[in-house]
């Protein structure tokens, strides 16, 4: 039976579409099991019916025509219970329904197996026997396995519209593809499909005829790419925020890095021709980033590959395709690189749709900075057929409509107008303070770290930097950056924001963000050697970083130092001892060093329960809600299978935050929130109501959050916290907060329309 099963699965996998796959299934399963009938009924959720979609044994003409109400008959029973029903004589069952159109004779044996995906019953696979007998265990196992295989194919067909066509739906233009909401806003425009440039993976190794010539060609190609990037950077000078423009520096840094340049040249000198050498070096470099669990850093892999392709294109003397971007361009592709985005003039770019990626992809981060709506992870997007088609992007809900019908189009035009009004309203907030209606100031800080060492960043609206992640310079090199290089980096940030405070976090590297030159093998990296655990085990790394930070602060005094992943007081004591040691060493060297304010990140549940002894030891506390949510709810923050369970509005997270604020207050310490939650308009009133002192977020969220702050008095926010305390699940909190935003006219921040 197993062998037959494998053969069926293979045949089904090779079927070109769902209709053919279903035909194979009913024919092969009927034969293998020796049943008299095998049929598939699929759920039409819009019409609330089960539709006979394929059969072997019943009347073929009934396919697509026989429709049963979702909750009727034995099919309805299987679907309702989401459980198989195996009966020796169906005709005696109270839910039995005789259907004439199928030409059904009096079949008695009945096996109905639900086809389930993500807890949803998509249809029912049915087997019938003429005589009265139950189906045996082996037969049931086979059908259950086939049904589980079928679920994926049905989901795919549903998303691509194939199922709607099969079921004869007239409203095809109103159907949408579901992706991930990655940057809010509404766009209506024309698709411009982008695709990978030169195919680096297809380049073979080849012995170089003249290594010196290969090397010269390679260096010229790199120089050409550097010039292109400079051109993009110049053109984006006005449309991109300085923070986001720093990505161009990161690319240059990668292009000029020893790994890329020296690595490739070394391979060329060893005998490989330039394209082959480049392929190898790019693949190795990309693999390092690809292995990282942090989605932001993992994104660097696509940057590396993209740079590789650009260099290859110049090596092959292929001119980049010249595209005349029209107004309202919707950039569409399987995977859109940041460079492809940079090639579109801002005034032409209306929206972005991509099959791959998530809201932490670079594209999404950049698009949020540009205020461009984005849907990522839109599986089933038929990119090959989209060029020049009209597309609607709903960046609030991650929906994409292809060639929308007039009703959808008109509705989205209205929503887009509302959205434009919202953007204009937000712009008016720029000069206004982040203050509640009852006069309480909520400082808004920036999260940063996207910046390379060579370029200053500056955002006028922010009260400073609330979280400066120091990992990136460590990751784009082939060795630990030295004290001077780190000093230059920190000094630049501190000077740029002076006198506003800049909170720099010590290295939060670990098993999930491995350094290419510092291998860590762990089966459970999020619970492993990470953040402060590594730097305390390697005081040399910690001391170098602390010295660089303390020196960078000389004469400025706006540095605040933050320790990540703290789970015990001993770690804080040890870190403080090392910071003092760095200070003493620098004093001995003649520098007038002061101890900066020190804070710990509260992102491990243990730290929540140790909040008082921690607060006693430091000057401030900063809650990393990304990790805190991950560890409290036991949901990997990067695992898309459990992404639905990752919810910072979960009552357990809110309860933990209240404990943190209360513990900090007992020792007169301030609490800042620096995880993504601080930029979530639904969470902000609750954070204010709890008594959080400041919020730190990405640049794109700043005005949205300011708008929320300016609309909720502290009294109202406290009231909301009181009510939220009664909630037993995140859905309840979400509904409460949606209503609260609706009441003050801010619902447009989290969903389209007024
Ligand atoms: C967090 O965990 O919320 C946080 C801000 O740190 P990171 O996202 O860098 O882990
Ligand atoms: Mg964290």
XYZ file of C-alpha atoms and ligand atoms in Angstrom:
765
model
C 0.000 0.000 0.000
C 2.880 2.374 0.845
C 4.377 1.973 -2.578
C 1.061 2.697 -4.243
C 0.605 5.699 -2.024
C 4.015 7.084 -2.997
C 3.204 6.594 -6.664
C -0.083 8.445 -6.337
C 1.599 11.301 -4.458
C 4.233 11.561 -7.149
C 1.651 11.600 -9.934
C -0.367 14.246 -8.133
C 2.732 16.384 -7.622
C 3.417 16.274 -11.322
C -0.108 17.331 -12.278
C -0.121 20.764 -13.982
C -3.208 22.061 -12.190
C -5.709 21.249 -9.479
C -8.345 19.883 -11.850
C -5.905 17.290 -13.191
C -4.613 16.493 -9.710
C -8.145 15.806 -8.489
C -8.868 13.611 -11.496
C -5.760 11.532 -10.737
C -6.672 11.223 -7.084
C -10.237 9.995 -7.569
C -9.187 7.499 -10.237
C -6.137 6.117 -8.446
C -7.576 6.041 -4.918
C -10.739 4.296 -6.072
C -8.671 1.659 -7.806
C -6.133 1.167 -5.009
C -8.766 0.830 -2.312
C -11.123 -1.179 -4.513
C -14.010 1.184 -3.778
C -17.006 1.741 -6.052
C -16.861 5.530 -5.910
C -14.258 8.134 -5.028
C -15.222 11.817 -5.038
C -13.851 15.133 -3.847
C -16.117 17.857 -2.545
C -14.531 21.290 -2.050
C -15.810 24.042 0.229
C -17.003 27.233 -1.430
C -16.848 29.514 1.591
C -18.442 32.482 -0.181
C -21.572 30.550 -1.077
C -21.342 28.325 2.006
C -21.618 25.167 -0.070
C -19.731 21.973 -0.790
C -19.189 21.530 -4.511
C -18.635 18.139 -6.127
C -15.297 18.855 -7.819
C -14.179 15.426 -9.073
C -15.533 11.912 -9.114
C -14.839 8.440 -10.384
C -17.974 6.359 -10.070
C -20.672 9.015 -10.018
C -22.135 10.914 -12.927
C -19.330 13.084 -14.447
C -21.856 15.700 -15.557
C -22.657 16.377 -11.903
C -19.135 17.740 -11.338
C -19.312 21.451 -10.572
C -23.103 21.317 -10.528
C -23.899 19.383 -7.387
C -23.727 21.830 -4.503
C -24.698 20.948 -0.953
C -25.130 23.471 1.858
C -21.983 23.424 4.042
C -23.747 21.914 7.028
C -25.975 19.369 5.280
C -25.649 15.619 4.858
C -22.763 13.351 5.773
C -20.302 15.598 3.879
C -21.478 18.437 6.117
C -20.963 16.230 9.180
C -17.339 15.407 8.238
C -16.680 19.076 7.595
C -18.344 20.283 10.802
C -16.490 17.814 12.984
C -13.251 18.123 11.020
C -13.000 14.390 11.631
C -13.317 11.342 9.428
C -16.589 9.410 9.339
C -16.421 5.667 8.525
C -19.833 3.923 8.279
C -20.765 0.435 7.175
C -24.210 1.621 6.067
C -24.566 5.325 5.388
C -28.215 5.075 4.379
C -29.277 4.380 7.965
C -27.451 7.451 9.350
C -29.722 10.342 10.368
C -27.578 12.828 8.382
C -27.737 10.756 5.166
C -28.986 12.682 2.113
C -29.756 11.054 -1.189
C -28.632 13.108 -4.190
C -30.297 12.372 -7.508
C -28.059 14.377 -9.885
C -25.028 12.256 -9.171
C -26.797 9.151 -10.457
C -26.102 7.747 -7.024
C -27.376 4.243 -6.493
C -27.888 2.968 -3.018
C -24.301 2.872 -1.901
C -23.936 1.789 1.708
C -20.293 1.773 2.851
C -19.110 5.384 3.420
C -15.759 6.930 4.265
C -15.509 10.729 4.431
C -12.128 12.297 5.233
C -11.762 16.046 5.813
C -9.125 17.955 3.825
C -7.665 20.347 6.384
C -5.137 23.162 6.204
C -4.427 25.493 9.133
C -7.452 24.189 11.033
C -9.756 25.012 8.101
C -11.720 22.268 6.332
C -11.167 22.886 2.621
C -13.188 19.922 1.447
C -14.024 16.256 1.930
C -12.618 13.187 0.202
C -15.329 10.526 -0.014
C -15.193 6.782 -0.755
C -18.237 4.573 -1.193
C -18.909 0.809 -1.282
C -21.980 -0.739 -2.762
C -22.234 -3.341 -0.023
C -22.448 -2.604 3.678
C -18.933 -2.649 5.089
C -16.591 -0.300 6.900
C -13.295 0.688 5.319
C -10.262 -1.022 6.851
C -7.397 0.695 8.703
C -4.989 0.524 5.763
C -7.535 2.041 3.426
C -8.339 4.820 5.881
C -4.634 5.614 6.361
C -4.129 5.901 2.631
C -7.079 8.251 2.164
C -6.064 10.397 5.149
C -2.551 10.748 3.736
C -3.849 11.692 0.295
C -6.218 14.232 1.850
C -3.336 15.891 3.692
C -1.350 16.097 0.429
C -4.307 17.638 -1.303
C -4.684 20.449 1.225
C -1.578 22.294 0.001
C -2.610 22.060 -3.646
C -6.077 23.405 -2.841
C -4.675 26.333 -0.860
C -2.406 27.157 -3.769
C -5.273 26.962 -6.254
C -7.452 29.110 -4.030
C -4.790 31.819 -3.797
C -4.079 31.892 -7.511
C -7.754 32.114 -8.450
C -7.706 28.703 -10.150
C -10.227 27.303 -7.707
C -12.552 30.252 -8.239
C -12.403 29.585 -11.986
C -13.121 25.889 -11.416
C -16.084 26.787 -9.271
C -17.311 29.237 -11.891
C -17.152 32.306 -9.664
C -18.182 35.429 -11.558
C -16.478 37.814 -9.168
C -12.919 36.896 -10.091
C -11.749 40.527 -10.390
C -12.746 41.040 -6.752
C -10.538 38.253 -5.484
C -7.222 39.082 -3.958
C -3.953 37.377 -3.195
C -3.015 37.371 0.457
C 0.488 38.329 1.504
C 2.038 39.948 4.554
C 1.332 43.566 5.385
C 4.803 45.114 5.271
C 4.313 48.854 4.853
C 0.972 50.601 5.347
C -0.874 52.511 2.635
C -2.889 51.980 -0.535
C -1.505 51.981 -4.073
C -3.210 51.658 -7.441
C -0.878 51.479 -10.399
C 0.745 49.568 -13.223
C 2.938 46.538 -12.616
C 6.575 46.721 -13.658
C 8.075 43.280 -13.218
C 11.699 43.081 -12.134
C 13.734 39.921 -12.269
C 17.231 38.857 -11.235
C 20.010 40.343 -13.311
C 22.772 38.085 -14.504
C 22.480 34.503 -13.265
C 25.459 34.149 -10.974
C 24.613 30.597 -9.928
C 24.904 29.410 -13.524
C 28.497 30.619 -13.898
C 30.949 27.714 -14.247
C 34.496 27.528 -12.932
C 36.975 28.065 -15.756
C 40.736 28.344 -15.904
C 41.743 31.977 -16.407
C 43.727 32.637 -19.566
C 45.401 35.724 -18.159
C 44.877 36.171 -14.387
C 46.147 39.758 -14.470
C 43.573 40.668 -17.099
C 40.814 38.869 -15.147
C 41.765 40.790 -12.018
C 41.708 44.123 -13.869
C 38.285 43.307 -15.372
C 36.975 42.359 -11.929
C 38.245 45.569 -10.314
C 36.745 47.658 -13.139
C 33.381 45.906 -12.687
C 33.417 46.616 -8.935
C 34.275 50.259 -9.612
C 31.338 50.476 -12.056
C 28.955 49.138 -9.406
C 30.325 51.623 -6.857
C 29.565 54.414 -9.350
C 26.021 53.108 -9.848
C 25.416 53.078 -6.129
C 26.727 56.616 -5.803
C 24.299 57.630 -8.506
C 21.354 55.977 -6.684
C 22.459 57.572 -3.420
C 22.618 61.036 -4.955
C 19.212 60.652 -6.538
C 17.660 59.447 -3.296
C 19.200 62.259 -1.268
C 15.903 64.064 -0.983
C 13.393 61.239 -0.922
C 15.105 58.926 1.583
C 15.779 59.762 5.186
C 19.465 59.932 6.096
C 18.974 56.840 8.255
C 17.719 54.851 5.287
C 20.234 56.307 2.862
C 22.876 54.676 4.995
C 22.075 51.461 3.162
C 24.090 52.775 0.225
C 27.090 53.026 2.514
C 26.502 49.503 3.719
C 26.623 48.324 0.099
C 29.799 50.243 -0.557
C 31.271 48.792 2.593
C 30.454 45.305 1.359
C 31.856 46.058 -2.094
C 35.069 47.309 -0.615
C 35.304 44.636 2.069
C 38.331 42.392 2.236
C 36.136 39.324 1.928
C 34.727 40.354 -1.404
C 37.698 42.105 -2.991
C 40.639 40.167 -1.631
C 38.697 36.908 -1.575
C 37.860 37.137 -5.276
C 41.300 38.359 -6.302
C 42.850 35.494 -4.339
C 40.707 33.000 -6.260
C 41.586 34.637 -9.573
C 45.269 34.444 -8.749
C 44.746 30.788 -7.869
C 43.646 30.239 -11.474
C 39.844 30.702 -11.670
C 38.432 33.236 -14.112
C 36.776 36.326 -12.632
C 33.071 35.266 -12.909
C 33.812 31.850 -11.348
C 35.855 33.388 -8.539
C 33.104 35.920 -7.912
C 30.416 33.214 -7.789
C 32.316 31.280 -5.124
C 33.041 34.274 -2.909
C 29.496 35.654 -3.143
C 27.999 32.237 -2.350
C 30.182 31.838 0.753
C 29.468 35.347 1.973
C 25.713 35.043 1.351
C 25.618 31.706 3.158
C 26.949 33.306 6.324
C 24.120 35.843 6.355
C 21.547 33.320 5.225
C 22.301 31.171 8.269
C 21.335 33.955 10.649
C 18.018 33.767 12.391
C 17.686 37.494 12.791
C 15.510 38.386 9.793
C 17.102 41.797 9.435
C 20.600 40.401 9.190
C 19.474 37.482 7.056
C 18.276 40.047 4.556
C 21.891 41.018 4.013
C 22.290 37.760 2.077
C 20.105 39.089 -0.719
C 22.143 42.303 -0.767
C 25.315 40.282 -1.140
C 23.837 38.218 -3.971
C 22.517 41.308 -5.661
C 25.873 43.025 -5.536
C 27.384 39.854 -7.008
C 24.904 39.893 -9.895
C 25.605 43.543 -10.625
C 29.342 42.919 -10.732
C 28.787 39.925 -13.000
C 26.659 42.004 -15.332
C 29.487 44.477 -15.747
C 31.967 41.641 -16.203
C 29.769 40.337 -18.976
C 29.373 43.836 -20.394
C 25.612 43.576 -20.120
C 24.022 46.963 -19.741
C 21.296 47.042 -17.102
C 17.854 46.938 -18.749
C 16.679 50.483 -19.228
C 13.173 50.854 -17.890
C 11.121 53.978 -18.390
C 9.196 54.009 -15.134
C 5.804 55.618 -15.541
C 3.855 57.356 -12.803
C 2.230 54.962 -10.307
C 4.687 52.164 -10.862
C 4.002 49.059 -8.791
C 7.273 47.188 -8.570
C 6.522 43.469 -8.769
C 8.895 40.512 -8.559
C 9.710 37.187 -7.059
C 12.348 38.839 -4.913
C 12.968 42.555 -5.242
C 16.391 43.767 -4.319
C 17.042 47.044 -2.587
C 19.058 48.024 -5.639
C 16.135 47.424 -7.968
C 14.083 49.606 -5.670
C 16.740 52.308 -5.719
C 16.597 52.351 -9.527
C 12.992 53.649 -9.517
C 12.649 57.437 -9.160
C 10.665 58.125 -5.979
C 8.025 60.202 -7.768
C 7.181 57.181 -9.972
C 7.020 54.550 -7.235
C 3.504 53.801 -5.930
C 3.801 50.341 -4.369
C 5.721 47.094 -4.087
C 4.634 43.455 -4.280
C 6.987 40.554 -3.787
C 6.625 36.776 -3.580
C 9.492 36.413 -1.135
C 10.331 38.378 1.981
C 8.585 39.603 5.086
C 8.049 42.839 6.929
C 11.635 42.750 8.192
C 13.100 42.529 4.694
C 15.258 45.438 3.661
C 12.804 46.355 0.967
C 10.083 46.661 3.561
C 12.277 48.708 5.893
C 13.244 51.067 3.069
C 9.693 51.277 1.743
C 8.384 52.206 5.172
C 10.952 54.994 5.206
C 9.696 56.161 1.793
C 6.049 55.803 2.789
C 5.387 53.293 0.000
C 2.766 50.554 0.578
C 4.111 47.011 0.402
C 2.752 43.456 0.396
C 5.473 40.837 0.847
C 5.345 37.062 0.863
C 2.551 36.988 -1.740
C 2.884 33.339 -2.701
C 1.166 32.409 -5.964
C 1.769 35.782 -7.554
C 1.826 35.038 -11.310
C 4.746 37.427 -11.971
C 5.250 36.215 -15.517
C 1.833 37.500 -16.555
C 1.746 40.796 -14.734
C 3.802 43.282 -16.754
C 1.657 46.303 -17.590
C -1.390 45.026 -15.642
C -3.273 47.189 -13.215
C -2.595 46.233 -9.607
C -4.002 47.383 -6.273
C -1.806 47.029 -3.181
C -3.393 47.178 0.251
C -0.341 47.550 2.490
C -2.467 47.569 5.652
C -3.775 44.069 5.102
C -1.127 42.650 2.771
C -3.673 42.176 -0.034
C -3.029 42.413 -3.749
C -5.733 42.707 -6.436
C -4.736 41.911 -10.001
C -6.704 43.623 -12.771
C -9.386 44.702 -10.262
C -13.019 45.026 -11.281
C -14.710 48.444 -11.256
C -16.229 47.991 -7.789
C -12.925 47.089 -6.124
C -11.131 49.813 -8.023
C -13.603 52.498 -6.984
C -13.485 51.383 -3.359
C -9.702 51.451 -3.306
C -9.615 54.832 -4.992
C -11.691 56.149 -2.129
C -9.397 54.444 0.405
C -6.332 55.880 -1.323
C -7.782 59.383 -1.109
C -8.399 58.861 2.591
C -4.846 57.654 2.924
C -3.394 60.705 1.197
C -5.359 62.860 3.588
C -3.852 60.861 6.471
C -0.296 61.337 5.165
C -0.830 65.088 4.861
C -2.209 65.205 8.348
C 0.834 63.302 9.651
C 3.206 65.762 7.965
C 1.558 68.581 9.906
C 2.708 66.891 13.098
C 6.411 67.323 12.348
C 6.939 70.543 14.282
C 4.582 69.619 17.130
C 5.737 68.096 20.423
C 5.057 64.487 21.394
C 2.705 65.420 24.179
C -0.572 64.005 25.446
C -3.635 66.315 25.516
C -3.126 66.651 29.294
C 0.407 67.954 28.848
C 2.499 64.860 29.527
C 5.564 64.504 27.305
C 6.400 61.121 25.791
C 9.909 61.314 24.302
C 10.198 59.455 21.003
C 13.562 57.906 20.166
C 14.941 56.123 17.149
C 16.145 52.577 16.740
C 19.233 52.562 14.607
C 22.072 50.349 13.491
C 21.429 50.251 9.773
C 24.097 52.900 9.434
C 27.627 52.134 8.279
C 30.622 53.701 9.943
C 31.368 56.247 7.241
C 28.243 58.258 7.264
C 26.468 60.353 9.868
C 22.783 59.914 10.435
C 20.368 62.515 11.671
C 16.692 62.689 12.244
C 15.475 66.051 13.369
C 12.271 64.877 14.939
C 13.663 62.256 17.288
C 14.621 62.976 20.870
C 17.733 60.864 20.391
C 18.617 57.250 19.744
C 16.898 54.812 22.065
C 18.599 51.717 20.698
C 21.755 51.650 18.651
C 22.400 48.042 17.598
C 26.155 47.529 17.254
C 26.110 44.155 15.473
C 26.374 45.311 11.870
C 29.992 46.504 11.790
C 30.945 43.180 13.356
C 29.087 41.282 10.666
C 30.311 42.989 7.524
C 33.955 42.312 8.307
C 36.160 39.282 8.337
C 37.439 39.928 11.861
C 36.402 41.773 15.042
C 36.568 45.515 14.439
C 39.318 47.113 16.510
C 38.880 49.824 19.130
C 39.653 52.687 16.745
C 37.222 51.563 14.084
C 34.496 51.126 16.725
C 35.412 54.485 18.274
C 34.942 56.250 14.921
C 31.593 54.631 14.470
C 30.221 55.500 17.929
C 31.736 58.976 17.882
C 29.946 59.793 14.670
C 26.560 58.777 16.057
C 27.126 60.569 19.361
C 28.252 63.757 17.608
C 25.373 63.696 15.152
C 22.766 63.554 17.878
C 24.564 65.636 20.491
C 23.281 66.845 22.951
C 20.423 64.363 22.594
C 21.096 61.033 24.303
C 22.285 58.040 22.291
C 21.810 54.606 23.847
C 24.382 52.204 22.464
C 23.904 48.520 23.152
C 26.827 46.197 23.666
C 27.215 43.433 21.142
C 24.108 41.231 20.867
C 25.699 38.618 18.697
C 25.060 34.942 19.236
C 24.170 31.578 17.848
C 21.357 33.221 15.874
C 23.646 35.888 14.404
C 26.898 34.004 13.927
C 30.007 35.853 12.913
C 31.791 34.286 9.951
C 35.042 34.412 11.895
C 33.628 33.209 15.235
C 31.838 29.911 14.664
C 29.178 28.793 17.128
C 27.395 25.464 16.622
C 24.192 25.187 18.632
C 20.997 23.214 18.201
C 18.917 25.804 20.029
C 20.531 29.168 19.372
C 17.833 31.402 20.862
C 18.387 29.675 24.181
C 22.109 29.532 23.709
C 25.258 31.553 23.734
C 24.009 34.985 22.865
C 24.442 38.678 23.758
C 25.910 39.381 27.154
C 26.667 35.677 27.663
C 29.255 35.763 24.904
C 30.779 39.113 25.746
C 31.186 38.220 29.421
C 32.833 34.957 28.412
C 35.123 37.020 26.169
C 36.025 40.041 28.297
C 38.470 41.111 25.575
C 35.552 41.747 23.190
C 33.560 43.512 25.898
C 36.479 45.665 27.085
C 37.396 46.784 23.565
C 33.814 47.797 22.896
C 33.421 49.535 26.272
C 36.696 51.447 25.765
C 35.590 52.558 22.297
C 32.234 53.763 23.633
C 33.703 55.591 26.665
C 36.334 57.327 24.540
C 33.749 58.281 21.928
C 31.784 59.980 24.704
C 34.702 62.236 25.699
C 33.682 65.873 25.691
C 30.149 64.980 24.577
C 28.557 63.169 27.504
C 25.422 61.967 25.680
C 26.259 58.245 25.716
C 24.029 55.760 27.526
C 25.196 52.177 27.658
C 22.788 49.257 27.348
C 23.314 45.551 28.125
C 21.328 42.956 26.110
C 19.933 39.535 27.116
C 20.362 39.995 30.866
C 18.884 37.105 32.854
C 20.625 37.453 36.238
C 22.036 40.162 38.493
C 25.483 38.563 38.367
C 25.730 39.449 34.682
C 25.067 43.099 35.462
C 27.626 43.155 38.295
C 30.207 41.541 36.065
C 29.513 43.921 33.171
C 29.747 46.913 35.529
C 33.076 45.650 36.812
C 34.403 45.449 33.254
C 33.088 48.900 32.326
C 34.802 50.349 35.423
C 37.970 48.556 34.427
C 37.790 50.089 30.953
C 37.237 53.498 32.554
C 40.217 53.051 34.927
C 42.490 51.957 32.097
C 41.511 54.989 30.035
C 42.021 57.285 33.018
C 45.479 55.813 33.481
C 46.091 56.653 29.850
C 45.210 60.248 30.678
C 41.588 60.508 29.491
C 39.012 62.286 31.677
C 36.440 59.515 31.493
C 33.049 59.662 33.228
C 30.807 56.635 33.780
C 27.800 56.953 31.449
C 24.288 56.043 32.588
C 23.931 52.260 32.386
C 20.784 50.347 31.469
C 19.730 46.742 30.994
C 17.399 45.319 28.403
C 14.434 43.496 29.810
C 13.861 40.835 27.188
C 14.157 37.544 29.064
C 11.274 36.577 31.408
C 13.737 36.061 34.295
C 14.605 39.761 34.120
C 10.929 40.683 34.582
C 10.830 38.824 37.886
C 14.193 40.269 38.933
C 13.176 43.771 38.016
C 13.773 45.299 41.464
C 17.320 44.036 42.053
C 18.121 44.914 38.449
C 16.642 48.405 38.776
C 18.744 48.958 41.918
C 21.898 48.231 39.967
C 21.371 50.407 36.893
C 20.182 53.859 35.833
C 17.444 52.914 33.371
C 15.589 49.941 31.875
C 14.744 49.292 28.250
C 12.257 46.598 27.313
C 13.009 44.579 24.186
C 9.490 43.452 23.412
C 10.586 41.408 20.381
C 12.555 38.968 22.458
C 10.371 39.306 25.541
C 7.312 38.259 23.507
C 9.286 35.431 21.902
C 10.468 34.037 25.237
C 7.217 34.621 27.159
C 4.992 33.007 24.542
C 7.547 30.389 23.445
C 7.143 31.564 19.844
C 10.236 31.835 17.658
C 10.113 35.423 16.365
C 11.373 34.317 12.938
C 9.287 31.200 12.369
C 6.473 31.867 9.893
C 4.600 28.696 10.969
C 3.915 30.210 14.365
C 3.903 33.868 13.282
C 0.194 34.117 14.109
C 0.936 33.263 17.732
C 3.528 36.033 18.084
C 1.456 38.810 19.585
C 2.749 41.641 21.724
C -0.836 42.447 22.781
C -1.009 39.056 24.530
C -2.187 39.599 28.134
C 0.948 37.833 29.424
C 3.156 40.404 27.678
C 1.079 43.290 29.034
C 1.230 41.823 32.526
C 5.018 41.498 32.277
C 5.303 45.137 31.192
C 3.244 46.257 34.155
C 5.534 44.336 36.490
C 8.561 46.012 34.899
C 7.115 49.520 35.252
C 6.098 48.909 38.876
C 9.503 47.470 39.802
C 11.328 50.324 38.126
C 9.117 52.899 39.793
C 9.907 51.453 43.220
C 13.538 52.436 42.561
C 12.794 55.675 40.661
C 14.109 54.341 37.383
C 12.754 55.165 33.925
C 11.489 52.518 31.524
C 11.767 52.775 27.762
C 10.299 50.362 25.207
C 12.584 49.661 22.254
C 10.999 46.615 20.587
C 8.614 46.854 17.608
C 5.725 47.278 20.057
C 6.790 50.901 20.626
C 5.889 51.676 16.999
C 2.527 49.905 17.076
C -0.334 52.446 17.268
C -2.550 49.833 18.957
C -0.049 49.355 21.786
C 1.077 52.943 22.360
C -1.902 54.126 24.498
C -1.461 51.070 26.741
C 2.261 51.756 27.147
C 1.549 55.369 28.095
C -1.213 54.272 30.458
C 1.123 51.854 32.208
C 3.574 54.676 32.869
C 6.308 53.851 30.357
C 8.565 56.916 30.050
C 9.731 56.831 26.452
C 9.388 54.891 23.209
C 12.058 53.968 20.694
C 11.153 52.895 17.162
C 12.125 52.898 13.497
C 12.012 56.264 11.722
C 8.914 55.399 9.678
C 6.767 54.947 12.797
C 7.658 58.228 14.460
C 4.904 60.521 13.179
C 2.244 57.822 13.477
C 3.146 57.271 17.111
C 3.300 61.001 17.765
C -0.251 61.265 16.461
C -1.420 58.598 18.894
C 0.381 60.281 21.801
C -1.272 63.602 20.972
C -4.738 62.035 21.033
C -4.773 60.051 24.252
C -4.700 61.766 27.616
C -2.902 59.874 30.327
C -6.208 59.486 32.146
C -7.783 57.842 29.089
C -4.721 55.662 28.575
C -4.876 54.489 32.194
C -8.548 53.686 31.759
C -7.689 51.526 28.748
C -5.031 49.685 30.749
C -7.659 48.982 33.432
C -10.024 47.483 30.854
C -7.253 45.584 29.041
C -6.363 43.939 32.352
C -9.704 42.121 32.207
C -8.874 40.618 28.805
C -7.947 36.968 28.727
C -6.591 36.872 25.200
C -4.881 39.110 22.647
C -8.010 39.302 20.462
C -9.865 41.024 23.281
C -7.059 43.583 23.734
C -6.897 44.166 19.974
C -10.653 44.805 19.733
C -10.480 47.204 22.663
C -7.639 49.169 21.106
C -9.181 49.231 17.617
C -12.292 50.751 19.169
C -10.209 53.246 21.119
C -8.391 54.392 17.963
C -11.691 54.525 16.081
C -13.187 56.743 18.779
C -10.484 59.386 18.400
C -10.474 59.131 14.600
C -7.106 57.372 14.298
C -8.238 54.009 12.973
C -6.658 54.980 9.646
C -3.276 54.255 11.244
C -3.966 50.547 11.373
C -6.407 49.878 8.566
C -7.390 51.542 5.302
C -10.137 54.152 5.148
C -11.434 56.790 7.516
C 14.051 43.315 21.207
O 14.351 42.146 21.450
O 12.898 43.767 21.337
C 15.077 44.259 20.743
C 14.815 45.548 20.633
O 16.299 43.759 20.415
P 16.594 42.956 19.044
O 15.378 43.110 18.164
O 17.814 43.592 18.487
O 16.802 41.566 19.521
Mg 16.433 41.584 21.647
